């Protein structure tokens, strides 16, 4: 668990959606450099950023940080 799981899952979700780092950054109102650092595990997202990613990919922050392998939100 931890930052490396977050980095791997964020990258996988982004690639599955077929969106570039720049595209994701634009969608979420952040820099593409920030996305780069999150995907490399060089930056730890705060709770607000983690929620933005979870909402965008229709998943949970628990999935993103490795607390669960349940990928999709229920309900």
mmCIF file of N, CA and C in Angstrom:
data_model
loop_
_atom_site.group_PDB
_atom_site.id
_atom_site.type_symbol
_atom_site.label_atom_id
_atom_site.label_comp_id
_atom_site.label_asym_id
_atom_site.label_seq_id
_atom_site.Cartn_x
_atom_site.Cartn_y
_atom_site.Cartn_z
ATOM 1 N N UNK A 1 0.837 -1.185 0.000
ATOM 2 C CA UNK A 1 0.000 0.000 0.000
ATOM 3 C C UNK A 1 0.877 1.242 0.000
ATOM 4 N N UNK A 2 0.227 2.365 -0.238
ATOM 5 C CA UNK A 2 0.954 3.604 -0.131
ATOM 6 C C UNK A 2 1.119 4.333 -1.438
ATOM 7 N N UNK A 3 2.136 5.153 -1.458
ATOM 8 C CA UNK A 3 2.322 6.060 -2.579
ATOM 9 C C UNK A 3 2.598 5.333 -3.893
ATOM 10 N N UNK A 4 3.313 4.220 -3.855
ATOM 11 C CA UNK A 4 3.602 3.516 -5.103
ATOM 12 C C UNK A 4 2.334 2.897 -5.691
ATOM 13 N N UNK A 5 1.465 2.386 -4.836
ATOM 14 C CA UNK A 5 0.182 1.858 -5.307
ATOM 15 C C UNK A 5 -0.627 2.984 -5.945
ATOM 16 N N UNK A 6 -0.662 4.131 -5.287
ATOM 17 C CA UNK A 6 -1.375 5.276 -5.845
ATOM 18 C C UNK A 6 -0.825 5.623 -7.222
ATOM 19 N N UNK A 7 0.489 5.712 -7.318
ATOM 20 C CA UNK A 7 1.138 6.077 -8.582
ATOM 21 C C UNK A 7 0.767 5.089 -9.695
ATOM 22 N N UNK A 8 0.848 3.812 -9.402
ATOM 23 C CA UNK A 8 0.544 2.781 -10.400
ATOM 24 C C UNK A 8 -0.923 2.811 -10.812
ATOM 25 N N UNK A 9 -1.800 2.941 -9.848
ATOM 26 C CA UNK A 9 -3.234 2.932 -10.163
ATOM 27 C C UNK A 9 -3.655 4.187 -10.913
ATOM 28 N N UNK A 10 -3.108 5.321 -10.541
ATOM 29 C CA UNK A 10 -3.420 6.558 -11.252
ATOM 30 C C UNK A 10 -2.996 6.440 -12.714
ATOM 31 N N UNK A 11 -1.803 5.974 -12.960
ATOM 32 C CA UNK A 11 -1.308 5.839 -14.328
ATOM 33 C C UNK A 11 -2.166 4.849 -15.118
ATOM 34 N N UNK A 12 -2.495 3.716 -14.506
ATOM 35 C CA UNK A 12 -3.312 2.710 -15.186
ATOM 36 C C UNK A 12 -4.690 3.265 -15.547
ATOM 37 N N UNK A 13 -5.317 3.962 -14.616
ATOM 38 C CA UNK A 13 -6.635 4.541 -14.889
ATOM 39 C C UNK A 13 -6.561 5.570 -16.006
ATOM 40 N N UNK A 14 -5.534 6.400 -15.964
ATOM 41 C CA UNK A 14 -5.373 7.420 -17.003
ATOM 42 C C UNK A 14 -5.176 6.777 -18.371
ATOM 43 N N UNK A 15 -4.316 5.767 -18.436
ATOM 44 C CA UNK A 15 -4.052 5.104 -19.715
ATOM 45 C C UNK A 15 -5.279 4.358 -20.227
ATOM 46 N N UNK A 16 -6.013 3.710 -19.334
ATOM 47 C CA UNK A 16 -7.233 3.010 -19.740
ATOM 48 C C UNK A 16 -8.259 3.970 -20.324
ATOM 49 N N UNK A 17 -8.302 5.166 -19.782
ATOM 50 C CA UNK A 17 -9.235 6.177 -20.279
ATOM 51 C C UNK A 17 -8.734 6.804 -21.579
ATOM 52 N N UNK A 18 -7.470 6.582 -21.891
ATOM 53 C CA UNK A 18 -6.904 7.102 -23.130
ATOM 54 C C UNK A 18 -6.674 8.601 -23.107
ATOM 55 N N UNK A 19 -6.340 9.116 -21.943
ATOM 56 C CA UNK A 19 -6.110 10.555 -21.814
ATOM 57 C C UNK A 19 -4.639 10.795 -21.466
ATOM 58 N N UNK A 20 -4.084 11.836 -22.020
ATOM 59 C CA UNK A 20 -2.683 12.180 -21.754
ATOM 60 C C UNK A 20 -2.551 12.844 -20.392
ATOM 61 N N UNK A 21 -1.311 12.955 -19.939
ATOM 62 C CA UNK A 21 -1.068 13.673 -18.687
ATOM 63 C C UNK A 21 -1.546 15.118 -18.809
ATOM 64 N N UNK A 22 -1.266 15.731 -19.946
ATOM 65 C CA UNK A 22 -1.701 17.120 -20.158
ATOM 66 C C UNK A 22 -3.225 17.217 -20.182
ATOM 67 N N UNK A 23 -3.862 16.247 -20.813
ATOM 68 C CA UNK A 23 -5.324 16.250 -20.877
ATOM 69 C C UNK A 23 -5.944 16.093 -19.505
ATOM 70 N N UNK A 24 -5.402 15.169 -18.712
ATOM 71 C CA UNK A 24 -5.911 14.962 -17.358
ATOM 72 C C UNK A 24 -5.690 16.213 -16.516
ATOM 73 N N UNK A 25 -4.520 16.787 -16.642
ATOM 74 C CA UNK A 25 -4.212 18.005 -15.892
ATOM 75 C C UNK A 25 -5.208 19.115 -16.235
ATOM 76 N N UNK A 26 -5.497 19.280 -17.505
ATOM 77 C CA UNK A 26 -6.450 20.308 -17.934
ATOM 78 C C UNK A 26 -7.839 20.028 -17.376
ATOM 79 N N UNK A 27 -8.247 18.775 -17.410
ATOM 80 C CA UNK A 27 -9.574 18.400 -16.883
ATOM 81 C C UNK A 27 -9.702 18.714 -15.398
ATOM 82 N N UNK A 28 -8.605 18.537 -14.652
ATOM 83 C CA UNK A 28 -8.660 18.690 -13.204
ATOM 84 C C UNK A 28 -8.128 20.028 -12.697
ATOM 85 N N UNK A 29 -7.681 20.878 -13.611
ATOM 86 C CA UNK A 29 -7.197 22.188 -13.210
ATOM 87 C C UNK A 29 -5.876 22.170 -12.477
ATOM 88 N N UNK A 30 -4.975 21.314 -12.928
ATOM 89 C CA UNK A 30 -3.642 21.269 -12.328
ATOM 90 C C UNK A 30 -2.606 21.183 -13.436
ATOM 91 N N UNK A 31 -1.352 21.233 -13.093
ATOM 92 C CA UNK A 31 -0.309 21.189 -14.119
ATOM 93 C C UNK A 31 -0.006 19.749 -14.522
ATOM 94 N N UNK A 32 0.444 19.588 -15.760
ATOM 95 C CA UNK A 32 0.822 18.253 -16.217
ATOM 96 C C UNK A 32 2.062 17.761 -15.475
ATOM 97 N N UNK A 33 2.869 18.683 -14.983
ATOM 98 C CA UNK A 33 4.044 18.306 -14.199
ATOM 99 C C UNK A 33 3.608 17.640 -12.895
ATOM 100 N N UNK A 34 2.532 18.133 -12.306
ATOM 101 C CA UNK A 34 2.009 17.512 -11.083
ATOM 102 C C UNK A 34 1.573 16.083 -11.365
ATOM 103 N N UNK A 35 0.883 15.861 -12.479
ATOM 104 C CA UNK A 35 0.445 14.505 -12.848
ATOM 105 C C UNK A 35 1.674 13.612 -13.002
ATOM 106 N N UNK A 36 2.690 14.115 -13.684
ATOM 107 C CA UNK A 36 3.940 13.379 -13.868
ATOM 108 C C UNK A 36 4.503 12.936 -12.513
ATOM 109 N N UNK A 37 4.566 13.851 -11.567
ATOM 110 C CA UNK A 37 5.125 13.527 -10.249
ATOM 111 C C UNK A 37 4.240 12.553 -9.473
ATOM 112 N N UNK A 38 2.928 12.693 -9.577
ATOM 113 C CA UNK A 38 2.037 11.728 -8.915
ATOM 114 C C UNK A 38 2.240 10.330 -9.483
ATOM 115 N N UNK A 39 2.340 10.229 -10.791
ATOM 116 C CA UNK A 39 2.490 8.909 -11.426
ATOM 117 C C UNK A 39 3.848 8.274 -11.165
ATOM 118 N N UNK A 40 4.828 9.047 -10.849
ATOM 119 C CA UNK A 40 6.159 8.511 -10.526
ATOM 120 C C UNK A 40 6.324 8.262 -9.031
ATOM 121 N N UNK A 41 5.315 8.607 -8.260
ATOM 122 C CA UNK A 41 5.392 8.425 -6.819
ATOM 123 C C UNK A 41 6.294 9.438 -6.139
ATOM 124 N N UNK A 42 6.514 10.564 -6.794
ATOM 125 C CA UNK A 42 7.387 11.601 -6.262
ATOM 126 C C UNK A 42 6.618 12.681 -5.506
ATOM 127 N N UNK A 43 5.314 12.634 -5.600
ATOM 128 C CA UNK A 43 4.465 13.604 -4.908
ATOM 129 C C UNK A 43 3.295 12.853 -4.303
ATOM 130 N N UNK A 44 2.948 13.217 -3.080
ATOM 131 C CA UNK A 44 1.823 12.611 -2.375
ATOM 132 C C UNK A 44 0.633 13.566 -2.480
ATOM 133 N N UNK A 45 -0.505 13.085 -2.976
ATOM 134 C CA UNK A 45 -1.660 13.974 -3.105
ATOM 135 C C UNK A 45 -2.287 14.257 -1.743
ATOM 136 N N UNK A 46 -2.789 15.464 -1.600
ATOM 137 C CA UNK A 46 -3.560 15.732 -0.388
ATOM 138 C C UNK A 46 -4.967 15.177 -0.612
ATOM 139 N N UNK A 47 -5.792 15.263 0.393
ATOM 140 C CA UNK A 47 -7.120 14.662 0.333
ATOM 141 C C UNK A 47 -7.993 15.284 -0.753
ATOM 142 N N UNK A 48 -7.850 16.576 -0.991
ATOM 143 C CA UNK A 48 -8.647 17.256 -2.017
ATOM 144 C C UNK A 48 -8.269 16.742 -3.408
ATOM 145 N N UNK A 49 -6.982 16.590 -3.653
ATOM 146 C CA UNK A 49 -6.505 16.093 -4.950
ATOM 147 C C UNK A 49 -6.897 14.628 -5.129
ATOM 148 N N UNK A 50 -6.748 13.822 -4.090
ATOM 149 C CA UNK A 50 -7.137 12.408 -4.177
ATOM 150 C C UNK A 50 -8.617 12.284 -4.525
ATOM 151 N N UNK A 51 -9.454 13.141 -3.949
ATOM 152 C CA UNK A 51 -10.889 13.124 -4.251
ATOM 153 C C UNK A 51 -11.144 13.526 -5.694
ATOM 154 N N UNK A 52 -10.396 14.503 -6.204
ATOM 155 C CA UNK A 52 -10.546 14.903 -7.611
ATOM 156 C C UNK A 52 -10.268 13.721 -8.534
ATOM 157 N N UNK A 53 -9.189 13.002 -8.265
ATOM 158 C CA UNK A 53 -8.864 11.831 -9.084
ATOM 159 C C UNK A 53 -9.948 10.764 -8.960
ATOM 160 N N UNK A 54 -10.371 10.495 -7.744
ATOM 161 C CA UNK A 54 -11.393 9.473 -7.525
ATOM 162 C C UNK A 54 -12.689 9.833 -8.246
ATOM 163 N N UNK A 55 -13.113 11.077 -8.142
ATOM 164 C CA UNK A 55 -14.336 11.511 -8.813
ATOM 165 C C UNK A 55 -14.184 11.411 -10.331
ATOM 166 N N UNK A 56 -13.062 11.860 -10.850
ATOM 167 C CA UNK A 56 -12.850 11.849 -12.292
ATOM 168 C C UNK A 56 -12.892 10.428 -12.856
ATOM 169 N N UNK A 57 -12.268 9.490 -12.148
ATOM 170 C CA UNK A 57 -12.206 8.113 -12.636
ATOM 171 C C UNK A 57 -13.328 7.231 -12.090
ATOM 172 N N UNK A 58 -14.290 7.847 -11.393
ATOM 173 C CA UNK A 58 -15.439 7.125 -10.837
ATOM 174 C C UNK A 58 -14.993 5.937 -9.986
ATOM 175 N N UNK A 59 -14.054 6.198 -9.116
ATOM 176 C CA UNK A 59 -13.560 5.187 -8.204
ATOM 177 C C UNK A 59 -13.532 5.790 -6.808
ATOM 178 N N UNK A 60 -12.853 5.157 -5.895
ATOM 179 C CA UNK A 60 -12.759 5.689 -4.537
ATOM 180 C C UNK A 60 -11.313 6.012 -4.211
ATOM 181 N N UNK A 61 -11.130 6.894 -3.265
ATOM 182 C CA UNK A 61 -9.767 7.183 -2.821
ATOM 183 C C UNK A 61 -9.173 5.954 -2.138
ATOM 184 N N UNK A 62 -10.005 5.125 -1.507
ATOM 185 C CA UNK A 62 -9.511 3.881 -0.911
ATOM 186 C C UNK A 62 -8.886 2.976 -1.971
ATOM 187 N N UNK A 63 -9.499 2.916 -3.148
ATOM 188 C CA UNK A 63 -8.921 2.120 -4.237
ATOM 189 C C UNK A 63 -7.591 2.734 -4.683
ATOM 190 N N UNK A 64 -7.598 4.035 -4.858
ATOM 191 C CA UNK A 64 -6.393 4.704 -5.349
ATOM 192 C C UNK A 64 -5.198 4.514 -4.424
ATOM 193 N N UNK A 65 -5.428 4.520 -3.121
ATOM 194 C CA UNK A 65 -4.298 4.391 -2.205
ATOM 195 C C UNK A 65 -4.049 2.953 -1.760
ATOM 196 N N UNK A 66 -4.830 2.025 -2.275
ATOM 197 C CA UNK A 66 -4.558 0.618 -2.023
ATOM 198 C C UNK A 66 -5.206 0.010 -0.805
ATOM 199 N N UNK A 67 -6.187 0.690 -0.227
ATOM 200 C CA UNK A 67 -6.873 0.116 0.930
ATOM 201 C C UNK A 67 -7.874 -0.953 0.522
ATOM 202 N N UNK A 68 -8.283 -0.921 -0.732
ATOM 203 C CA UNK A 68 -9.202 -1.926 -1.259
ATOM 204 C C UNK A 68 -8.869 -2.181 -2.719
ATOM 205 N N UNK A 69 -9.264 -3.351 -3.180
ATOM 206 C CA UNK A 69 -9.132 -3.663 -4.598
ATOM 207 C C UNK A 69 -10.457 -3.483 -5.321
ATOM 208 N N UNK A 70 -11.503 -3.060 -4.570
ATOM 209 C CA UNK A 70 -12.798 -2.739 -5.176
ATOM 210 C C UNK A 70 -12.626 -1.451 -5.964
ATOM 211 N N UNK A 71 -12.682 -1.567 -7.263
ATOM 212 C CA UNK A 71 -12.342 -0.430 -8.121
ATOM 213 C C UNK A 71 -13.466 0.583 -8.309
ATOM 214 N N UNK A 72 -14.675 0.107 -8.383
ATOM 215 C CA UNK A 72 -15.777 1.007 -8.728
ATOM 216 C C UNK A 72 -16.625 1.347 -7.526
ATOM 217 N N UNK A 73 -17.182 2.529 -7.549
ATOM 218 C CA UNK A 73 -18.093 2.959 -6.489
ATOM 219 C C UNK A 73 -19.365 2.144 -6.563
ATOM 220 N N UNK A 74 -19.944 1.925 -5.432
ATOM 221 C CA UNK A 74 -21.236 1.241 -5.383
ATOM 222 C C UNK A 74 -22.313 2.288 -5.303
ATOM 223 N N UNK A 75 -23.400 2.025 -6.030
ATOM 224 C CA UNK A 75 -24.542 2.918 -5.949
ATOM 225 C C UNK A 75 -24.512 3.965 -6.919
#
